Amino acid sequence: MLISPNANLLLALDPNHPNYGAVPGRYANRIGGAKFTVDGVTYNTPQNDGPNTLHSGPNGWGFRTFNVTSVSSNSITFSIHDPDMSTGMPGAVDALITYTLTSQTWNIKITASSPDKRTPLMLTQHTYFNLDAFANPNTDLIWNHTYSTPFSKRLLEPDASMVPTGKLTTIPKNDINDFWSKPKEIGASIGSPGWVGNCGTSNGCEGYNNCWIVDKNPILDRPVATLSSAWSGIKLDIHTNQGAVQLYTCYYMNGQIPIKKTQGGHGSATNGFVKSGGCLALEAQDWNDAINHPEWGRKQFYGPGDKYNWEATYKFGLL
């Protein structure tokens, strides 16, 4: 979480910069056309994903130093002050991020406010998972993981560069993006029509980098997503108050990011490095690029008197 404040230096040292464990901000995911309009003024944001902005650009929160504000026996709170126009967005933002660990449970709460001007706010936790911990002798990839999203029958339709078109699509049963009708392995559709390009037709992305709508009241009583591995026997339930979950299956990992020596990487796929498909991120968030789609009616601009609240709980167990 404590990362170099020098974005140019970090990019030089880590040109892939996959946002390991970061809280991207102040607006996560993509901003279509790298611009948005609020209160009659159009703002331009950095283009770092083709013509679009991804995770607020190369000076987003994933490149910043967070301060430690409090520590307890099982929790830690970080803070960040994001100044006016630091990522091309108006108004200063102050945020607190609290991580709390209890038995087999990891809870994250984020609060943020922009006291002076209305500004986009949409955050997420960008943790990567491989429930086999790269120890499966048969594979270091995550295609054998099983995934389920029982409340997500709709998807934000993406354009060629994975920016929402504005259309909300209903996912047919047994479709490549169907994880709602029953749990299935993430790699179940490998080789099926549409697998190549499903996460970006402009670059032939294979797998998933899509935003599923959570069609239920945003409460924390039931998991919105479940991930498991039959090999390790580990199950992960995600509870959140957010209205969507982005599943990204690490297509852009290029085999240059080393696995920790304590993890080894015993499978034949990575040989000690994370390759494409070697991990996945489950990003609880609101609807991607809703700041450019007012017809959706999502609240993503926050100003004086507003309080942004994000929460997710990751519950680990056994199959």
GROMACS .gro file of C-alpha atoms in nm:
model
  319
    1MET     CA    1   0.000   0.000   0.000
    2LEU     CA    2   0.293   0.232   0.065
    3ILE     CA    3   0.420   0.296  -0.285
    4SER     CA    4   0.666   0.537  -0.439
    5PRO     CA    5   0.519   0.888  -0.474
    6ASN     CA    6   0.724   0.941  -0.789
    7ALA     CA    7   0.500   0.809  -1.066
    8ASN     CA    8   0.763   0.848  -1.338
    9LEU     CA    9   1.019   0.654  -1.134
   10LEU     CA   10   0.768   0.381  -1.058
   11LEU     CA   11   0.676   0.348  -1.423
   12ALA     CA   12   1.045   0.321  -1.511
   13LEU     CA   13   1.101   0.048  -1.252
   14ASP     CA   14   0.773  -0.128  -1.321
   15PRO     CA   15   0.639  -0.040  -1.666
   16ASN     CA   16   0.360  -0.297  -1.637
   17HIS     CA   17   0.245  -0.165  -1.295
   18PRO     CA   18  -0.045  -0.404  -1.234
   19ASN     CA   19  -0.179  -0.219  -0.926
   20TYR     CA   20  -0.099  -0.509  -0.692
   21GLY     CA   21  -0.317  -0.463  -0.384
   22ALA     CA   22  -0.369  -0.095  -0.459
   23VAL     CA   23  -0.677   0.122  -0.423
   24PRO     CA   24  -0.686   0.292  -0.767
   25GLY     CA   25  -0.834   0.639  -0.753
   26ARG     CA   26  -0.979   0.876  -0.746
   27TYR     CA   27  -1.171   0.704  -1.023
   28ALA     CA   28  -1.106   0.335  -1.083
   29ASN     CA   29  -1.138   0.151  -1.413
   30ARG     CA   30  -1.190   0.341  -1.738
   31ILE     CA   31  -1.297   0.692  -1.830
   32GLY     CA   32  -1.409   0.682  -2.192
   33GLY     CA   33  -1.234   0.931  -2.418
   34ALA     CA   34  -1.033   1.052  -2.117
   35LYS     CA   35  -1.285   1.325  -2.040
   36PHE     CA   36  -1.602   1.398  -1.848
   37THR     CA   37  -1.828   1.695  -1.777
   38VAL     CA   38  -1.951   1.811  -1.438
   39ASP     CA   39  -2.135   2.135  -1.357
   40GLY     CA   40  -2.104   2.246  -1.717
   41VAL     CA   41  -1.724   2.216  -1.733
   42THR     CA   42  -1.544   1.948  -1.934
   43TYR     CA   43  -1.227   1.805  -1.782
   44ASN     CA   44  -0.957   1.605  -1.958
   45THR     CA   45  -0.780   1.318  -1.784
   46PRO     CA   46  -0.455   1.141  -1.881
   47GLN     CA   47  -0.472   0.899  -2.173
   48ASN     CA   48  -0.294   0.586  -2.051
   49ASP     CA   49  -0.520   0.319  -2.207
   50GLY     CA   50  -0.535   0.409  -2.573
   51PRO     CA   51  -0.764   0.713  -2.597
   52ASN     CA   52  -0.905   0.641  -2.250
   53THR     CA   53  -0.801   0.682  -1.887
   54LEU     CA   54  -0.741   0.371  -1.676
   55HIS     CA   55  -0.736   0.391  -1.294
   56SER     CA   56  -0.698   0.771  -1.314
   57GLY     CA   57  -0.375   0.762  -1.514
   58PRO     CA   58  -0.006   0.740  -1.425
   59ASN     CA   59  -0.046   0.964  -1.120
   60GLY     CA   60  -0.349   0.785  -0.977
   61TRP     CA   61  -0.366   0.663  -0.622
   62GLY     CA   62  -0.200   0.334  -0.716
   63PHE     CA   63   0.124   0.534  -0.754
   64ARG     CA   64   0.092   0.738  -0.434
   65THR     CA   65   0.221   0.721  -0.080
   66PHE     CA   66  -0.054   0.661   0.175
   67ASN     CA   67  -0.005   0.765   0.537
   68VAL     CA   68  -0.074   0.533   0.830
   69THR     CA   69  -0.322   0.707   1.058
   70SER     CA   70  -0.410   0.436   1.310
   71VAL     CA   71  -0.320   0.078   1.400
   72SER     CA   72  -0.490  -0.175   1.627
   73SER     CA   73  -0.426  -0.543   1.702
   74ASN     CA   74  -0.618  -0.648   1.391
   75SER     CA   75  -0.661  -0.338   1.176
   76ILE     CA   76  -0.473  -0.058   1.003
   77THR     CA   77  -0.604   0.266   0.855
   78PHE     CA   78  -0.436   0.457   0.574
   79SER     CA   79  -0.514   0.810   0.460
   80ILE     CA   80  -0.454   1.007   0.144
   81HIS     CA   81  -0.501   1.371   0.049
   82ASP     CA   82  -0.548   1.411  -0.324
   83PRO     CA   83  -0.506   1.776  -0.424
   84ASP     CA   84  -0.719   1.970  -0.669
   85MET     CA   85  -0.658   1.871  -1.034
   86SER     CA   86  -0.391   1.612  -0.945
   87THR     CA   87  -0.535   1.365  -1.197
   88GLY     CA   88  -0.714   1.624  -1.408
   89MET     CA   89  -1.014   1.617  -1.177
   90PRO     CA   90  -1.152   1.913  -0.984
   91GLY     CA   91  -1.146   1.951  -0.608
   92ALA     CA   92  -0.933   1.805  -0.333
   93VAL     CA   93  -1.028   1.463  -0.195
   94ASP     CA   94  -0.954   1.317   0.147
   95ALA     CA   95  -0.993   0.942   0.196
   96LEU     CA   96  -0.950   0.680   0.467
   97ILE     CA   97  -0.896   0.310   0.399
   98THR     CA   98  -0.926   0.060   0.684
   99TYR     CA   99  -0.821  -0.304   0.660
  100THR     CA  100  -0.947  -0.534   0.936
  101LEU     CA  101  -0.856  -0.900   0.981
  102THR     CA  102  -1.062  -1.146   1.184
  103SER     CA  103  -1.078  -1.523   1.166
  104GLN     CA  104  -1.072  -1.615   0.793
  105THR     CA  105  -1.217  -1.272   0.708
  106TRP     CA  106  -1.070  -0.958   0.552
  107ASN     CA  107  -1.286  -0.646   0.569
  108ILE     CA  108  -1.209  -0.323   0.385
  109LYS     CA  109  -1.386   0.007   0.435
  110ILE     CA  110  -1.317   0.322   0.235
  111THR     CA  111  -1.461   0.666   0.302
  112ALA     CA  112  -1.389   0.977   0.099
  113SER     CA  113  -1.510   1.332   0.056
  114SER     CA  114  -1.454   1.632  -0.166
  115PRO     CA  115  -1.536   1.932   0.055
  116ASP     CA  116  -1.500   2.210  -0.204
  117LYS     CA  117  -1.604   2.089  -0.552
  118ARG     CA  118  -1.801   1.810  -0.712
  119THR     CA  119  -1.565   1.548  -0.848
  120PRO     CA  120  -1.576   1.187  -0.970
  121LEU     CA  121  -1.532   0.926  -0.698
  122MET     CA  122  -1.533   0.552  -0.769
  123LEU     CA  123  -1.286   0.328  -0.592
  124THR     CA  124  -1.204  -0.040  -0.570
  125GLN     CA  125  -0.964  -0.284  -0.407
  126HIS     CA  126  -0.731  -0.424  -0.673
  127THR     CA  127  -0.611  -0.745  -0.513
  128TYR     CA  128  -0.502  -1.038  -0.730
  129PHE     CA  129  -0.582  -1.397  -0.644
  130ASN     CA  130  -0.449  -1.740  -0.731
  131LEU     CA  131  -0.610  -1.976  -0.480
  132ASP     CA  132  -0.357  -2.248  -0.564
  133ALA     CA  133  -0.075  -2.009  -0.465
  134PHE     CA  134   0.124  -2.117  -0.773
  135ALA     CA  135   0.184  -2.456  -0.605
  136ASN     CA  136  -0.036  -2.672  -0.828
  137PRO     CA  137   0.208  -2.901  -1.015
  138ASN     CA  138  -0.025  -2.918  -1.314
  139THR     CA  139  -0.081  -2.548  -1.376
  140ASP     CA  140   0.010  -2.207  -1.239
  141LEU     CA  141  -0.290  -2.052  -1.416
  142ILE     CA  142  -0.637  -1.980  -1.280
  143TRP     CA  143  -0.851  -2.140  -1.552
  144ASN     CA  144  -0.922  -2.431  -1.315
  145HIS     CA  145  -1.083  -2.195  -1.060
  146THR     CA  146  -1.461  -2.203  -1.031
  147TYR     CA  147  -1.654  -1.876  -1.027
  148SER     CA  148  -2.014  -1.786  -0.950
  149THR     CA  149  -2.206  -1.455  -0.960
  150PRO     CA  150  -2.569  -1.542  -0.880
  151PHE     CA  151  -2.693  -1.180  -0.884
  152SER     CA  152  -2.522  -1.076  -1.208
  153LYS     CA  153  -2.741  -1.148  -1.509
  154ARG     CA  154  -2.647  -0.821  -1.678
  155LEU     CA  155  -2.325  -0.681  -1.817
  156LEU     CA  156  -2.206  -0.336  -1.919
  157GLU     CA  157  -2.166  -0.387  -2.293
  158PRO     CA  158  -1.807  -0.288  -2.384
  159ASP     CA  159  -1.673  -0.137  -2.701
  160ALA     CA  160  -1.355  -0.263  -2.865
  161SER     CA  161  -1.138  -0.100  -2.595
  162MET     CA  162  -1.360  -0.218  -2.304
  163VAL     CA  163  -1.527   0.118  -2.244
  164PRO     CA  164  -1.904   0.080  -2.191
  165THR     CA  165  -2.116   0.165  -2.493
  166GLY     CA  166  -2.407   0.264  -2.268
  167LYS     CA  167  -2.605  -0.052  -2.339
  168LEU     CA  168  -2.687  -0.292  -2.055
  169THR     CA  169  -2.695  -0.646  -2.191
  170THR     CA  170  -2.872  -0.947  -2.043
  171ILE     CA  171  -2.641  -1.248  -2.029
  172PRO     CA  172  -2.801  -1.560  -2.184
  173LYS     CA  173  -2.777  -1.890  -2.003
  174ASN     CA  174  -2.462  -2.082  -2.104
  175ASP     CA  175  -2.310  -1.770  -2.260
  176ILE     CA  176  -1.936  -1.718  -2.228
  177ASN     CA  177  -2.011  -1.451  -1.962
  178ASP     CA  178  -2.272  -1.659  -1.779
  179PHE     CA  179  -2.165  -1.723  -1.422
  180TRP     CA  180  -2.514  -1.663  -1.282
  181SER     CA  181  -2.701  -1.979  -1.386
  182LYS     CA  182  -2.453  -2.210  -1.215
  183PRO     CA  183  -2.089  -2.205  -1.105
  184LYS     CA  184  -1.837  -2.291  -1.375
  185GLU     CA  185  -1.463  -2.296  -1.426
  186ILE     CA  186  -1.326  -1.964  -1.545
  187GLY     CA  187  -1.155  -2.139  -1.834
  188ALA     CA  188  -1.462  -2.337  -1.936
  189SER     CA  189  -1.506  -2.132  -2.253
  190ILE     CA  190  -1.148  -2.150  -2.377
  191GLY     CA  191  -1.168  -2.228  -2.747
  192SER     CA  192  -1.531  -2.122  -2.773
  193PRO     CA  193  -1.640  -1.855  -3.022
  194GLY     CA  194  -1.596  -1.516  -2.860
  195TRP     CA  195  -1.324  -1.618  -2.615
  196VAL     CA  196  -1.067  -1.421  -2.812
  197GLY     CA  197  -1.177  -1.060  -2.796
  198ASN     CA  198  -1.418  -1.106  -2.506
  199CYS     CA  199  -1.205  -0.867  -2.300
  200GLY     CA  200  -1.116  -0.637  -2.590
  201THR     CA  201  -1.160  -0.691  -2.963
  202SER     CA  202  -0.917  -0.410  -3.045
  203ASN     CA  203  -0.625  -0.611  -2.907
  204GLY     CA  204  -0.753  -0.969  -2.915
  205CYS     CA  205  -0.770  -0.999  -2.537
  206GLU     CA  206  -0.853  -1.355  -2.429
  207GLY     CA  207  -1.060  -1.417  -2.117
  208TYR     CA  208  -1.227  -1.159  -1.898
  209ASN     CA  209  -1.188  -0.792  -1.817
  210ASN     CA  210  -1.559  -0.716  -1.795
  211CYS     CA  211  -1.795  -0.537  -1.558
  212TRP     CA  212  -2.090  -0.742  -1.427
  213ILE     CA  213  -2.384  -0.554  -1.275
  214VAL     CA  214  -2.493  -0.674  -0.931
  215ASP     CA  215  -2.873  -0.689  -0.958
  216LYS     CA  216  -2.963  -0.685  -0.590
  217ASN     CA  217  -2.983  -0.434  -0.312
  218PRO     CA  218  -2.625  -0.344  -0.218
  219ILE     CA  219  -2.620  -0.514   0.120
  220LEU     CA  220  -2.361  -0.739   0.272
  221ASP     CA  221  -2.569  -1.038   0.382
  222ARG     CA  222  -2.504  -1.268   0.082
  223PRO     CA  223  -2.193  -1.299  -0.136
  224VAL     CA  224  -2.213  -1.136  -0.477
  225ALA     CA  225  -1.927  -1.351  -0.607
  226THR     CA  226  -1.769  -1.681  -0.507
  227LEU     CA  227  -1.433  -1.810  -0.623
  228SER     CA  228  -1.296  -2.155  -0.542
  229SER     CA  229  -1.032  -2.406  -0.639
  230ALA     CA  230  -1.094  -2.778  -0.623
  231TRP     CA  231  -0.717  -2.839  -0.617
  232SER     CA  232  -0.642  -2.632  -0.304
  233GLY     CA  233  -0.990  -2.670  -0.155
  234ILE     CA  234  -1.003  -2.295  -0.081
  235LYS     CA  235  -1.321  -2.094  -0.127
  236LEU     CA  236  -1.357  -1.716  -0.128
  237ASP     CA  237  -1.689  -1.533  -0.083
  238ILE     CA  238  -1.706  -1.162  -0.159
  239HIS     CA  239  -1.967  -0.943   0.010
  240THR     CA  240  -1.994  -0.577  -0.092
  241ASN     CA  241  -2.219  -0.271  -0.099
  242GLN     CA  242  -2.110  -0.194  -0.456
  243GLY     CA  243  -2.325  -0.223  -0.768
  244ALA     CA  244  -2.083  -0.415  -0.991
  245VAL     CA  245  -1.785  -0.648  -0.996
  246GLN     CA  246  -1.508  -0.637  -1.255
  247LEU     CA  247  -1.341  -0.972  -1.326
  248TYR     CA  248  -0.995  -0.940  -1.482
  249THR     CA  249  -0.806  -1.259  -1.564
  250CYS     CA  250  -0.459  -1.105  -1.600
  251TYR     CA  251  -0.436  -1.119  -1.978
  252TYR     CA  252  -0.175  -0.843  -1.982
  253MET     CA  253   0.068  -1.015  -1.747
  254ASN     CA  254   0.366  -1.076  -1.972
  255GLY     CA  255   0.579  -1.319  -1.773
  256GLN     CA  256   0.815  -1.052  -1.639
  257ILE     CA  257   0.666  -1.018  -1.289
  258PRO     CA  258   0.833  -1.264  -1.048
  259ILE     CA  259   0.644  -1.475  -0.798
  260LYS     CA  260   0.770  -1.445  -0.440
  261LYS     CA  261   1.040  -1.696  -0.355
  262THR     CA  262   0.824  -1.825  -0.071
  263GLN     CA  263   0.559  -1.921  -0.327
  264GLY     CA  264   0.798  -2.076  -0.575
  265GLY     CA  265   0.587  -2.122  -0.883
  266HIS     CA  266   0.604  -2.499  -0.918
  267GLY     CA  267   0.375  -2.538  -1.216
  268SER     CA  268   0.492  -2.559  -1.574
  269ALA     CA  269   0.305  -2.248  -1.694
  270THR     CA  270   0.499  -1.969  -1.526
  271ASN     CA  271   0.840  -2.106  -1.424
  272GLY     CA  272   0.861  -1.853  -1.143
  273PHE     CA  273   0.687  -1.564  -1.318
  274VAL     CA  274   0.323  -1.459  -1.352
  275LYS     CA  275   0.205  -1.513  -1.705
  276SER     CA  276  -0.117  -1.424  -1.878
  277GLY     CA  277  -0.398  -1.606  -1.700
  278GLY     CA  278  -0.184  -1.666  -1.394
  279CYS     CA  279  -0.403  -1.463  -1.161
  280LEU     CA  280  -0.729  -1.273  -1.145
  281ALA     CA  281  -0.861  -0.955  -0.987
  282LEU     CA  282  -1.214  -0.924  -0.850
  283GLU     CA  283  -1.283  -0.551  -0.833
  284ALA     CA  284  -1.597  -0.458  -0.640
  285GLN     CA  285  -1.695  -0.117  -0.773
  286ASP     CA  286  -1.978   0.088  -0.918
  287TRP     CA  287  -2.067   0.092  -1.287
  288ASN     CA  288  -1.766   0.167  -1.503
  289ASP     CA  289  -1.760   0.508  -1.675
  290ALA     CA  290  -2.101   0.606  -1.536
  291ILE     CA  291  -1.975   0.965  -1.513
  292ASN     CA  292  -2.020   0.969  -1.892
  293HIS     CA  293  -2.358   0.794  -1.884
  294PRO     CA  294  -2.600   1.008  -1.682
  295GLU     CA  295  -2.888   0.802  -1.825
  296TRP     CA  296  -2.789   0.524  -1.584
  297GLY     CA  297  -2.866   0.738  -1.281
  298ARG     CA  298  -2.559   0.630  -1.082
  299LYS     CA  299  -2.419   0.861  -0.816
  300GLN     CA  300  -2.051   0.905  -0.895
  301PHE     CA  301  -2.003   1.279  -0.847
  302TYR     CA  302  -1.943   1.384  -0.487
  303GLY     CA  303  -1.910   1.734  -0.350
  304PRO     CA  304  -1.964   1.945  -0.039
  305GLY     CA  305  -2.181   1.760   0.213
  306ASP     CA  306  -2.147   1.422   0.038
  307LYS     CA  307  -1.978   1.115   0.183
  308TYR     CA  308  -1.848   0.831  -0.030
  309ASN     CA  309  -1.866   0.487   0.134
  310TRP     CA  310  -1.719   0.165  -0.006
  311GLU     CA  311  -1.710  -0.169   0.173
  312ALA     CA  312  -1.618  -0.526   0.089
  313THR     CA  313  -1.562  -0.835   0.298
  314TYR     CA  314  -1.360  -1.131   0.176
  315LYS     CA  315  -1.452  -1.452   0.360
  316PHE     CA  316  -1.221  -1.749   0.317
  317GLY     CA  317  -1.321  -2.108   0.383
  318LEU     CA  318  -1.297  -2.464   0.258
  319LEU     CA  319  -1.502  -2.650   0.000
   0.00000   0.00000   0.00000
